[in-house]
């Protein structure tokens, strides 16, 4: 990519790092987000070309997607965010061949506006924006990526995809309920537990793994918030449905590479500072 906004550059590769990789994670395990500013650009995927309009977003596993075409007047802002914060794997985006989000509708519009604000703050201060804005941006991008991957999923017929989307929404609404279970989830959607398991198996996971990961993500976000710094790790775990503290600590380390206390301490140290310093 070329014709990038010089004032927004944060490093030699022209990317603005939304957040730095936390300890214990691979610094290369990131997704790249390109915000189209002006000029002509299109992306070719699966034999079809999509013309990008100003404000549109291109999300990819690499900084230079093979299918991206630009003219000499094209200008884009590049952002990079660790997959750790998005709850998504590089391979999922790579398999989809990149993801395009329109900047004038839905979550894409919200993400586009926040990314512009992030870039403007980086230009104004010649440094990375504060963690509050950066983490808000990463949360919005996480929602956007999840939505786009759901639309791209070729494994499910439309009806099954819509049902799985409703099930995930139900899980999100009831994450803090310690009685959330495959039985209660299936009952809420008027389907059998067996069919519920089949839906998640087709998606490459299990109901239990999905619920556990979403709860861990919720705990991670809560532990990094200033208002929750005084809350004990056990209290946060219990609030999100974990009954056993030792089980929670083990699961958190397996998912994120650090213990809950280490993550809380890391978030405390980086609050109000350059997130990549």
XYZ file of N, CA and C in Angstrom, residues 14-273:
780
model
N 4.440 1.773 8.564
C 3.297 2.635 8.327
C 2.044 2.271 9.083
N 2.092 1.287 9.965
C 0.910 0.858 10.704
C 0.787 1.580 12.045
N -0.448 1.888 12.419
C -0.728 2.361 13.767
C -1.088 1.141 14.598
N -0.312 0.860 15.598
C -0.601 -0.262 16.489
C -1.693 0.160 17.463
N -2.865 -0.465 17.341
C -3.979 -0.100 18.218
C -3.654 -0.454 19.663
N -3.124 -1.644 19.886
C -2.646 -2.068 21.205
C -1.425 -2.950 20.994
N -0.536 -2.975 21.951
C 0.642 -3.823 21.827
C 0.320 -5.232 22.292
N 1.033 -6.240 21.757
C 0.796 -7.617 22.200
C 1.114 -7.752 23.681
N 0.237 -8.377 24.448
C 0.529 -8.583 25.869
C 1.598 -9.643 26.045
N 2.191 -9.744 27.230
C 3.241 -10.739 27.452
C 2.718 -12.141 27.221
N 3.568 -12.986 26.667
C 3.192 -14.379 26.452
C 2.519 -14.649 25.126
N 2.380 -13.614 24.265
C 1.743 -13.817 22.969
C 2.734 -13.545 21.846
N 2.456 -14.106 20.678
C 3.298 -13.921 19.508
C 3.050 -12.525 18.929
N 4.064 -11.668 18.863
C 3.864 -10.302 18.354
C 3.416 -10.271 16.896
N 3.623 -11.369 16.159
C 3.209 -11.416 14.755
C 1.771 -11.885 14.589
N 1.144 -12.303 15.667
C -0.228 -12.821 15.605
C -1.203 -11.648 15.654
N -1.311 -10.944 14.532
C -2.120 -9.726 14.454
C -3.024 -9.761 13.234
N -4.061 -8.927 13.279
C -4.852 -8.639 12.091
C -4.556 -7.211 11.656
N -4.661 -6.979 10.354
C -4.375 -5.669 9.777
C -5.671 -5.078 9.239
N -5.913 -3.830 9.569
C -7.132 -3.133 9.149
C -6.731 -1.913 8.323
N -7.218 -1.862 7.085
C -6.956 -0.720 6.207
C -8.226 0.103 6.083
N -8.142 1.388 6.404
C -9.254 2.321 6.272
C -9.045 3.152 5.010
N -9.941 2.973 4.037
C -9.816 3.692 2.761
C -10.202 5.155 2.954
N -9.297 6.067 2.568
C -9.528 7.500 2.759
C -10.001 8.150 1.458
N -9.229 7.999 0.368
C -9.696 8.500 -0.924
C -8.886 7.844 -2.030
N -9.293 8.117 -3.280
C -8.663 7.487 -4.429
C -9.408 6.225 -4.829
N -8.914 5.569 -5.875
C -9.557 4.354 -6.383
C -8.883 3.121 -5.800
N -9.714 2.196 -5.310
C -9.195 0.940 -4.759
C -10.266 -0.128 -4.892
N -9.816 -1.352 -5.112
C -10.729 -2.483 -5.169
C -9.998 -3.708 -4.642
N -10.767 -4.687 -4.214
C -10.168 -5.917 -3.725
C -10.825 -7.087 -4.454
N -10.007 -7.984 -4.942
C -10.489 -9.150 -5.690
C -10.474 -10.370 -4.787
N -11.652 -10.991 -4.653
C -11.784 -12.179 -3.798
C -12.690 -13.170 -4.491
N -12.205 -14.409 -4.597
C -13.042 -15.461 -5.167
C -13.522 -15.180 -6.570
N -12.694 -14.521 -7.379
C -13.064 -14.256 -8.760
C -13.918 -13.028 -8.963
N -14.290 -12.334 -7.891
C -15.113 -11.122 -8.000
C -14.378 -9.953 -7.375
N -14.592 -8.745 -7.933
C -13.948 -7.541 -7.417
C -14.962 -6.680 -6.671
N -14.529 -6.124 -5.537
C -15.346 -5.207 -4.752
C -14.668 -3.853 -4.740
N -15.358 -2.835 -5.236
C -14.805 -1.473 -5.247
C -14.970 -0.876 -3.857
N -13.893 -0.320 -3.327
C -13.914 0.282 -2.002
C -14.260 1.759 -2.091
N -15.127 2.205 -1.205
C -15.486 3.623 -1.107
C -14.784 4.221 0.107
N -14.608 5.534 0.144
C -14.003 6.154 1.336
C -14.759 5.766 2.598
N -14.001 5.367 3.602
C -14.599 4.927 4.859
C -14.700 3.423 4.987
N -14.608 2.705 3.854
C -14.680 1.243 3.910
C -13.428 0.673 4.567
N -13.573 -0.523 5.107
C -12.480 -1.190 5.811
C -12.137 -2.513 5.139
N -10.852 -2.797 5.060
C -10.367 -4.087 4.581
C -9.569 -4.724 5.706
N -10.020 -5.895 6.153
C -9.378 -6.589 7.271
C -8.706 -7.837 6.727
N -7.428 -7.996 7.016
C -6.674 -9.113 6.456
C -5.660 -9.645 7.458
N -5.108 -10.821 7.128
C -4.111 -11.446 7.996
C -2.708 -10.946 7.695
N -2.547 -10.199 6.606
C -1.239 -9.673 6.221
C -1.367 -8.173 5.943
N -0.257 -7.430 6.025
C -0.339 -5.981 5.787
C -0.570 -5.616 4.331
N -0.300 -6.538 3.395
C -0.445 -6.250 1.970
C -1.254 -7.359 1.306
N -2.580 -7.309 1.384
C -3.421 -8.356 0.792
C -3.165 -8.497 -0.709
N -3.058 -9.745 -1.169
C -2.717 -9.995 -2.566
C -3.771 -9.463 -3.527
N -5.037 -9.437 -3.126
C -6.103 -9.035 -4.039
C -6.397 -7.554 -4.070
N -5.612 -6.727 -3.360
C -5.887 -5.298 -3.293
C -5.242 -4.561 -4.463
N -6.052 -3.770 -5.188
C -5.563 -2.960 -6.296
C -5.837 -1.495 -5.984
N -4.852 -0.623 -6.265
C -4.987 0.812 -5.956
C -4.387 1.648 -7.074
N -4.935 2.870 -7.259
C -4.285 3.779 -8.193
C -3.299 4.661 -7.433
N -2.617 5.510 -8.162
C -1.553 6.312 -7.538
C -2.084 7.354 -6.561
N -3.381 7.682 -6.650
C -3.962 8.680 -5.758
C -4.572 8.068 -4.500
N -4.549 6.769 -4.433
C -5.203 6.088 -3.294
C -4.448 6.351 -1.990
N -5.194 6.635 -0.952
C -4.595 6.803 0.375
C -5.391 5.992 1.384
N -4.693 5.234 2.191
C -5.310 4.417 3.227
C -4.568 4.600 4.537
N -5.289 4.450 5.606
C -4.685 4.408 6.934
C -4.615 2.948 7.363
N -3.460 2.528 7.851
C -3.262 1.144 8.245
C -3.201 1.018 9.762
N -3.885 0.013 10.259
C -3.904 -0.273 11.693
C -3.574 -1.749 11.901
N -3.048 -2.032 13.076
C -2.712 -3.412 13.422
C -3.170 -3.661 14.857
N -3.797 -4.821 15.068
C -4.276 -5.156 16.416
C -4.017 -6.632 16.685
N -3.449 -6.974 17.839
C -3.199 -8.382 18.166
C -4.487 -9.196 18.187
N -4.437 -10.402 17.634
C -5.592 -11.299 17.638
C -6.052 -11.601 19.063
N -5.139 -11.498 20.024
C -5.456 -11.719 21.440
C -6.678 -10.912 21.865
N -6.747 -9.664 21.404
C -7.826 -8.778 21.830
C -9.109 -8.984 21.031
N -9.019 -9.713 19.936
C -10.168 -9.860 19.041
C -10.892 -11.190 19.214
N -10.257 -12.153 19.871
C -10.883 -13.459 20.026
C -11.063 -14.172 18.696
N -10.136 -13.934 17.755
C -10.233 -14.546 16.435
C -8.844 -15.001 16.010
N -8.801 -15.975 15.120
C -7.530 -16.492 14.636
C -7.199 -15.908 13.268
N -5.903 -15.700 13.028
C -5.457 -15.234 11.711
C -5.947 -16.168 10.618
N -5.897 -17.466 10.902
C -6.242 -18.457 9.884
C -7.686 -18.319 9.417
N -8.588 -17.889 10.320
C -9.987 -17.717 9.931
C -10.130 -16.607 8.896
N -9.421 -15.498 9.120
C -9.471 -14.376 8.177
C -8.739 -14.744 6.890
N -7.625 -15.450 7.009
C -6.865 -15.852 5.822
C -7.691 -16.789 4.951
N -8.405 -17.707 5.594
C -9.228 -18.657 4.855
C -10.351 -17.939 4.107
N -10.861 -16.866 4.684
C -11.919 -16.090 4.040
C -11.367 -15.202 2.927
N -10.044 -15.055 2.853
C -9.442 -14.221 1.821
C -9.533 -12.740 2.107
N -9.632 -12.383 3.369
C -9.800 -10.984 3.740
C -11.268 -10.656 3.917
N -11.548 -9.585 4.656
C -12.920 -9.205 4.974
C -13.128 -7.730 4.634
N -14.224 -7.434 3.968
C -14.541 -6.057 3.601
C -15.772 -5.604 4.380
N -15.672 -4.448 5.020
C -16.798 -3.867 5.753
C -17.095 -2.488 5.190
N -18.350 -2.238 4.889
C -18.740 -0.919 4.397
C -18.714 0.081 5.549
N -18.174 1.249 5.271
C -18.028 2.257 6.320
C -19.241 3.137 6.513
N -20.329 2.829 5.823
C -21.530 3.667 5.945
C -22.719 2.904 6.504
N -22.469 1.720 7.079
C -23.582 0.954 7.613
C -23.143 0.075 8.780
N -24.052 -0.092 9.740
C -23.853 -1.029 10.835
C -22.587 -0.824 11.632
N -22.021 -1.946 12.077
C -20.810 -1.906 12.896
C -19.631 -1.357 12.113
N -19.650 -1.549 10.780
C -18.572 -1.015 9.948
C -18.480 0.490 10.037
N -19.643 1.151 10.086
C -19.665 2.610 10.211
C -19.071 3.046 11.542
N -19.439 2.352 12.605
C -18.920 2.686 13.932
C -17.412 2.475 13.992
N -16.941 1.341 13.458
C -15.502 1.054 13.469
C -14.738 2.084 12.654
N -15.297 2.459 11.503
C -14.628 3.439 10.644
C -14.472 4.784 11.355
N -15.522 5.235 12.027
C -15.465 6.513 12.733
C -14.450 6.472 13.879
N -14.459 5.384 14.636
C -13.522 5.269 15.758
C -12.082 5.214 15.265
N -11.834 4.515 14.159
C -10.477 4.428 13.628
C -9.990 5.791 13.136
N -10.887 6.569 12.540
C -10.518 7.933 12.132
C -10.135 8.778 13.350
N -10.909 8.630 14.424
C -10.603 9.365 15.656
C -9.257 8.935 16.218
N -9.002 7.637 16.170
C -7.732 7.106 16.663
C -6.568 7.688 15.874
N -6.710 7.721 14.541
C -5.648 8.258 13.688
C -5.447 9.747 13.939
N -6.552 10.478 14.118
C -6.450 11.922 14.370
C -5.722 12.193 15.675
N -5.999 11.383 16.683
C -5.319 11.579 17.965
C -3.845 11.253 17.848
N -3.528 10.226 17.046
C -2.116 9.885 16.834
C -1.400 11.033 16.128
N -2.073 11.675 15.157
C -1.455 12.804 14.450
C -1.247 13.988 15.389
N -2.253 14.251 16.225
C -2.202 15.426 17.095
C -1.078 15.322 18.119
N -0.858 14.117 18.629
C 0.108 13.959 19.719
C 1.425 13.344 19.272
N 1.484 12.961 18.000
C 2.701 12.311 17.490
C 3.083 11.117 18.358
N 2.107 10.495 18.929
C 2.343 9.326 19.777
C 1.075 8.501 19.762
N 1.158 7.324 20.338
C -0.019 6.466 20.338
C -1.091 7.024 21.262
N -2.353 6.836 20.856
C -3.440 7.308 21.709
C -3.487 6.543 23.018
N -4.200 7.092 23.966
C -4.324 6.440 25.265
C -5.085 5.131 25.189
N -4.943 4.333 26.223
C -5.518 3.000 26.214
C -7.036 2.977 26.176
N -7.703 3.986 26.755
C -9.165 3.961 26.787
C -9.729 3.915 25.375
N -9.280 4.816 24.516
C -9.764 4.857 23.146
C -9.308 3.617 22.382
N -8.045 3.246 22.548
C -7.506 2.103 21.812
C -8.261 0.820 22.143
N -8.587 0.626 23.405
C -9.298 -0.592 23.781
C -10.746 -0.561 23.314
N -11.340 0.611 23.288
C -12.690 0.730 22.739
C -12.682 0.367 21.255
N -11.669 0.848 20.533
C -11.553 0.537 19.112
C -11.384 -0.962 18.912
N -10.518 -1.593 19.710
C -10.288 -3.029 19.540
C -11.556 -3.827 19.821
N -12.367 -3.382 20.779
C -13.629 -4.076 21.073
C -14.589 -3.970 19.892
N -14.667 -2.790 19.280
C -15.555 -2.601 18.132
C -15.074 -3.432 16.942
N -13.761 -3.447 16.707
C -13.206 -4.250 15.611
C -13.475 -5.728 15.859
N -13.396 -6.161 17.123
C -13.668 -7.563 17.457
C -15.097 -7.944 17.076
N -16.051 -7.074 17.409
C -17.450 -7.325 17.049
C -17.603 -7.364 15.529
N -16.960 -6.425 14.848
C -17.060 -6.356 13.393
C -16.494 -7.614 12.740
N -15.324 -8.057 13.188
C -14.705 -9.243 12.606
C -15.589 -10.471 12.818
N -16.164 -10.601 14.004
C -17.048 -11.733 14.283
C -18.255 -11.708 13.341
N -18.848 -10.537 13.136
C -19.995 -10.411 12.233
C -19.612 -10.791 10.802
N -18.467 -10.298 10.336
C -18.039 -10.565 8.966
C -17.726 -12.037 8.752
N -17.091 -12.674 9.741
C -16.785 -14.102 9.614
C -18.063 -14.934 9.594
N -19.060 -14.526 10.370
C -20.334 -15.236 10.347
C -20.963 -15.179 8.949
N -20.866 -14.030 8.297
C -21.436 -13.888 6.952
C -20.660 -14.701 5.926
N -19.350 -14.833 6.157
C -18.495 -15.538 5.205
C -18.566 -17.044 5.341
N -19.094 -17.532 6.440
C -19.037 -18.952 6.775
C -19.749 -19.793 5.711
N -19.005 -20.607 4.942
C -19.628 -21.422 3.906
C -20.136 -22.762 4.417
N -19.912 -23.037 5.686
C -20.219 -24.364 6.217
C -21.695 -24.550 6.537
N -22.385 -23.453 6.816
C -23.756 -23.569 7.298
C -24.759 -23.078 6.274
N -25.866 -23.784 6.081
C -26.978 -23.201 5.328
C -27.456 -21.957 6.066
N -28.174 -21.093 5.344
C -28.592 -19.821 5.927
C -29.360 -20.010 7.218
N -30.305 -20.955 7.247
C -31.115 -21.164 8.443
C -30.270 -21.550 9.641
N -29.307 -22.444 9.439
C -28.441 -22.880 10.532
C -27.556 -21.737 11.004
N -27.069 -20.916 10.061
C -26.207 -19.785 10.429
C -26.983 -18.784 11.275
N -28.235 -18.526 10.886
C -29.053 -17.589 11.648
C -29.351 -18.122 13.036
N -29.618 -19.432 13.123
C -29.885 -20.041 14.421
C -28.647 -19.965 15.305
N -27.484 -20.263 14.736
C -26.247 -20.209 15.509
C -25.983 -18.785 15.991
N -26.307 -17.805 15.158
C -26.142 -16.406 15.554
C -27.051 -16.068 16.738
N -28.297 -16.555 16.712
C -29.214 -16.305 17.823
C -28.736 -16.999 19.095
N -28.191 -18.194 18.938
C -27.679 -18.929 20.100
C -26.515 -18.174 20.733
N -25.615 -17.675 19.905
C -24.469 -16.924 20.429
C -24.929 -15.654 21.135
N -25.958 -14.999 20.568
C -26.496 -13.798 21.215
C -27.094 -14.145 22.581
N -27.787 -15.283 22.662
C -28.358 -15.731 23.946
C -27.247 -16.007 24.954
N -26.184 -16.620 24.504
C -25.048 -16.910 25.392
C -24.450 -15.609 25.913
N -24.259 -14.625 25.022
C -23.694 -13.343 25.434
C -24.546 -12.682 26.508
N -25.861 -12.767 26.340
C -26.779 -12.126 27.293
C -26.800 -12.828 28.641
N -26.365 -14.086 28.672
C -26.477 -14.877 29.905
C -25.141 -15.413 30.398
N -24.037 -14.790 29.954
C -22.710 -15.268 30.333
C -22.512 -15.314 31.846
N -23.086 -14.342 32.550
C -22.867 -14.255 34.000
C -23.719 -15.240 34.787
N -24.600 -15.947 34.117
C -25.463 -16.914 34.802
C -24.704 -18.214 35.020
N -24.422 -18.581 36.277
C -23.662 -19.815 36.518
C -24.426 -21.062 36.092
N -25.738 -20.943 35.895
C -26.541 -22.091 35.474
C -26.650 -22.214 33.960
N -25.942 -21.344 33.214
C -25.938 -21.452 31.760
C -25.340 -22.803 31.368
N -26.057 -23.559 30.570
C -25.624 -24.916 30.218
C -26.169 -25.274 28.842
N -25.645 -26.340 28.226
C -26.209 -26.776 26.939
C -27.716 -27.010 27.022
N -28.165 -27.547 28.148
C -29.597 -27.819 28.300
C -30.411 -26.524 28.304
N -29.955 -25.530 29.072
C -30.703 -24.268 29.148
C -30.637 -23.509 27.828
N -29.489 -23.597 27.140
C -29.343 -22.919 25.844
C -30.269 -23.555 24.816
N -30.270 -24.886 24.752
C -31.134 -25.584 23.796
C -32.604 -25.288 24.076
N -32.952 -25.270 25.348
C -34.336 -25.006 25.735
C -34.775 -23.610 25.281
N -33.875 -22.634 25.381
C -34.225 -21.257 25.005
C -34.507 -21.115 23.514
N -33.939 -22.024 22.703
C -34.108 -21.947 21.250
C -35.059 -23.022 20.716
N -35.623 -23.803 21.637
C -36.586 -24.843 21.272
C -35.979 -25.878 20.322
N -34.737 -26.273 20.643
C -34.073 -27.318 19.864
C -33.536 -28.361 20.838
N -33.105 -29.492 20.308
C -32.554 -30.539 21.165
C -31.106 -30.230 21.503
N -30.648 -30.783 22.612
C -29.241 -30.606 23.003
C -28.338 -31.229 21.945
N -28.775 -32.338 21.388
C -27.973 -33.014 20.358
C -27.767 -32.102 19.145
N -28.829 -31.422 18.702
C -28.708 -30.528 17.553
C -27.840 -29.315 17.898
N -27.944 -28.839 19.132
C -27.102 -27.730 19.585
C -25.631 -28.105 19.459
N -25.284 -29.296 19.949
C -23.886 -29.745 19.850
C -23.454 -29.870 18.385
N -24.355 -30.343 17.542
C -24.027 -30.512 16.124
C -23.715 -29.171 15.470
N -24.491 -28.133 15.804
C -24.245 -26.805 15.241
C -22.847 -26.301 15.581
N -22.458 -26.464 16.832
C -21.141 -25.980 17.237
C -20.025 -26.861 16.689
N -20.261 -28.164 16.562
C -19.258 -29.048 15.976
C -18.982 -28.679 14.527
N -20.033 -28.320 13.795
C -19.856 -27.879 12.409
C -19.064 -26.589 12.341
N -19.110 -25.830 13.421
C -18.374 -24.569 13.487
C -16.957 -24.767 14.027
N -16.580 -26.002 14.278
C -15.216 -26.316 14.701
C -14.948 -26.152 16.177
N -15.989 -26.144 17.007
C -15.797 -25.997 18.448
C -16.905 -26.749 19.178
N -16.992 -26.556 20.485
C -18.070 -27.149 21.268
C -18.802 -26.036 22.012
N -20.000 -26.352 22.489
C -20.756 -25.362 23.252
C -19.956 -24.921 24.472
N -19.404 -25.895 25.194
C -18.652 -25.578 26.404
C -17.439 -24.712 26.123
N -16.726 -25.028 25.038
C -15.549 -24.228 24.691
C -15.936 -22.798 24.337
N -17.045 -22.638 23.620
C -17.493 -21.293 23.230
C -17.855 -20.468 24.457
N -18.654 -21.069 25.357
C -19.076 -20.353 26.561
C -17.856 -19.988 27.409
N -16.950 -20.944 27.586
C -15.759 -20.685 28.406
C -14.918 -19.559 27.820
N -14.732 -19.564 26.500
C -13.908 -18.528 25.877
C -14.566 -17.153 26.005
N -15.880 -17.088 25.824
C -16.560 -15.802 25.950
C -16.496 -15.288 27.395
N -16.604 -16.194 28.349
C -16.480 -15.784 29.755
C -15.063 -15.310 30.058
N -14.078 -15.994 29.518
C -12.691 -15.585 29.726
C -12.437 -14.206 29.107
N -12.993 -13.969 27.921
C -12.850 -12.659 27.293
C -13.479 -11.568 28.156
N -14.654 -11.876 28.735
C -15.329 -10.896 29.598
C -14.488 -10.614 30.844
N -13.906 -11.654 31.426
C -13.038 -11.470 32.603
C -11.804 -10.660 32.242
N -11.217 -10.957 31.093
C -10.022 -10.217 30.662
C -10.327 -8.733 30.541
N -11.458 -8.402 29.897
C -11.814 -6.986 29.739
C -12.081 -6.322 31.082
N -12.745 -7.052 31.988
C -13.070 -6.457 33.277
C -11.815 -6.242 34.118
N -10.883 -7.164 34.061
C -9.663 -7.043 34.855
C -8.786 -5.882 34.390
N -8.959 -5.456 33.133
C -8.106 -4.369 32.642
C -8.731 -2.997 32.829
N -9.980 -2.944 33.289
C -10.641 -1.650 33.483
C -10.217 -1.021 34.803
N -9.931 0.286 34.791
C -9.510 0.957 36.032
C -10.514 0.792 37.162
N -11.814 0.821 36.834
C -12.842 0.736 37.876
C -12.867 -0.622 38.551
N -12.237 -1.604 37.916
C -12.249 -2.951 38.468
C -10.907 -3.354 39.061
N -9.934 -2.421 39.074
C -8.607 -2.790 39.542
C -8.619 -3.253 40.988
N -9.567 -2.739 41.791
C -9.594 -3.120 43.194
C -10.334 -4.434 43.417
N -11.055 -4.899 42.407
C -11.789 -6.161 42.555
C -10.806 -7.324 42.525
N -11.040 -8.315 43.363
C -10.162 -9.480 43.379
C -10.420 -10.319 42.138
N -9.407 -11.074 41.764
C -9.544 -11.965 40.615
C -10.679 -12.957 40.853
N -10.779 -13.463 42.076
C -11.845 -14.422 42.403
C -13.222 -13.804 42.218
N -13.381 -12.537 42.612
C -14.675 -11.873 42.491
C -15.062 -11.710 41.020
N -14.097 -11.346 40.190
C -14.372 -11.183 38.765
C -14.738 -12.529 38.145
N -13.986 -13.562 38.494
C -14.263 -14.899 37.954
C -15.666 -15.361 38.352
N -16.014 -15.161 39.606
C -17.325 -15.586 40.089
C -18.440 -14.808 39.397
N -18.198 -13.521 39.147
C -19.215 -12.684 38.508
C -19.540 -13.188 37.108
N -18.559 -13.825 36.443
C -18.773 -14.305 35.076
C -18.971 -15.815 35.006
N -19.417 -16.401 36.112
C -19.877 -17.783 36.043
C -18.859 -18.855 36.355
N -17.628 -18.467 36.751
C -16.632 -19.470 37.123
C -16.772 -19.785 38.609
N -16.996 -21.035 38.922
C -17.201 -21.443 40.317
C -15.865 -21.717 41.004
N -14.941 -22.343 40.285
C -13.643 -22.715 40.857
C -12.571 -21.709 40.449
N -11.916 -21.120 41.456
C -10.849 -20.146 41.179
C -9.671 -20.819 40.478
N -9.294 -22.005 40.913
C -8.142 -22.690 40.317
C -8.429 -23.062 38.859
N -9.661 -23.498 38.586
C -10.034 -23.822 37.207
C -9.994 -22.572 36.338
N -10.494 -21.454 36.874
C -10.475 -20.201 36.130
C -9.048 -19.773 35.815
N -8.168 -19.822 36.802
C -6.775 -19.397 36.597
C -6.095 -20.252 35.545
N -6.338 -21.565 35.592
C -5.751 -22.470 34.602
C -6.266 -22.152 33.196
N -7.577 -21.979 33.087
C -8.190 -21.710 31.785
C -7.717 -20.366 31.225
N -7.578 -19.358 32.087
C -7.129 -18.030 31.660
C -5.709 -18.108 31.110
N -4.833 -18.813 31.806
C -3.440 -18.934 31.348
C -3.361 -19.696 30.030
N -4.163 -20.766 29.906
C -4.160 -21.540 28.665
C -4.639 -20.692 27.487
N -5.631 -19.826 27.746
C -6.196 -19.009 26.668
C -5.313 -17.840 26.290
N -4.683 -17.172 27.284
C -4.001 -15.912 27.030
C -2.500 -15.934 27.311
N -1.985 -17.019 27.864
C -0.545 -17.117 28.082
C -0.032 -16.453 29.339
N -0.920 -15.828 30.112
C -0.549 -15.199 31.376
C -1.621 -15.522 32.400
N -1.283 -15.382 33.688
C -2.285 -15.613 34.731
C -3.193 -14.383 34.844
N -4.366 -14.524 35.457
C -5.242 -13.360 35.645
C -4.563 -12.228 36.408
N -3.799 -12.569 37.451
C -3.111 -11.530 38.226
C -2.044 -10.832 37.391
N -1.323 -11.603 36.568
C -0.300 -11.005 35.708
C -0.939 -10.066 34.689
N -2.103 -10.480 34.153
C -2.788 -9.618 33.197
C -3.277 -8.331 33.864
N -3.831 -8.449 35.063
C -4.312 -7.285 35.790
C -3.155 -6.328 36.080
N -1.999 -6.881 36.468
C -0.825 -6.048 36.751
C -0.312 -5.377 35.482
N -0.341 -6.123 34.362
C 0.106 -5.555 33.082
C -0.798 -4.401 32.668
N -2.114 -4.578 32.806
C -3.066 -3.525 32.447
C -2.878 -2.301 33.331
N -2.570 -2.522 34.603
C -2.348 -1.408 35.533
C -1.117 -0.607 35.132
N -0.043 -1.310 34.766
C 1.197 -0.630 34.388
C 1.029 0.197 33.126
N 0.244 -0.309 32.161
C 0.134 0.358 30.869
C -0.959 1.416 30.837
N -1.798 1.496 31.862
C -2.899 2.485 31.880
C -2.334 3.898 31.817
N -2.795 4.643 30.802
C -2.385 6.035 30.677
C -1.034 6.220 30.032
N -0.419 5.099 29.621
C 0.885 5.188 28.959
C 0.764 4.703 27.538
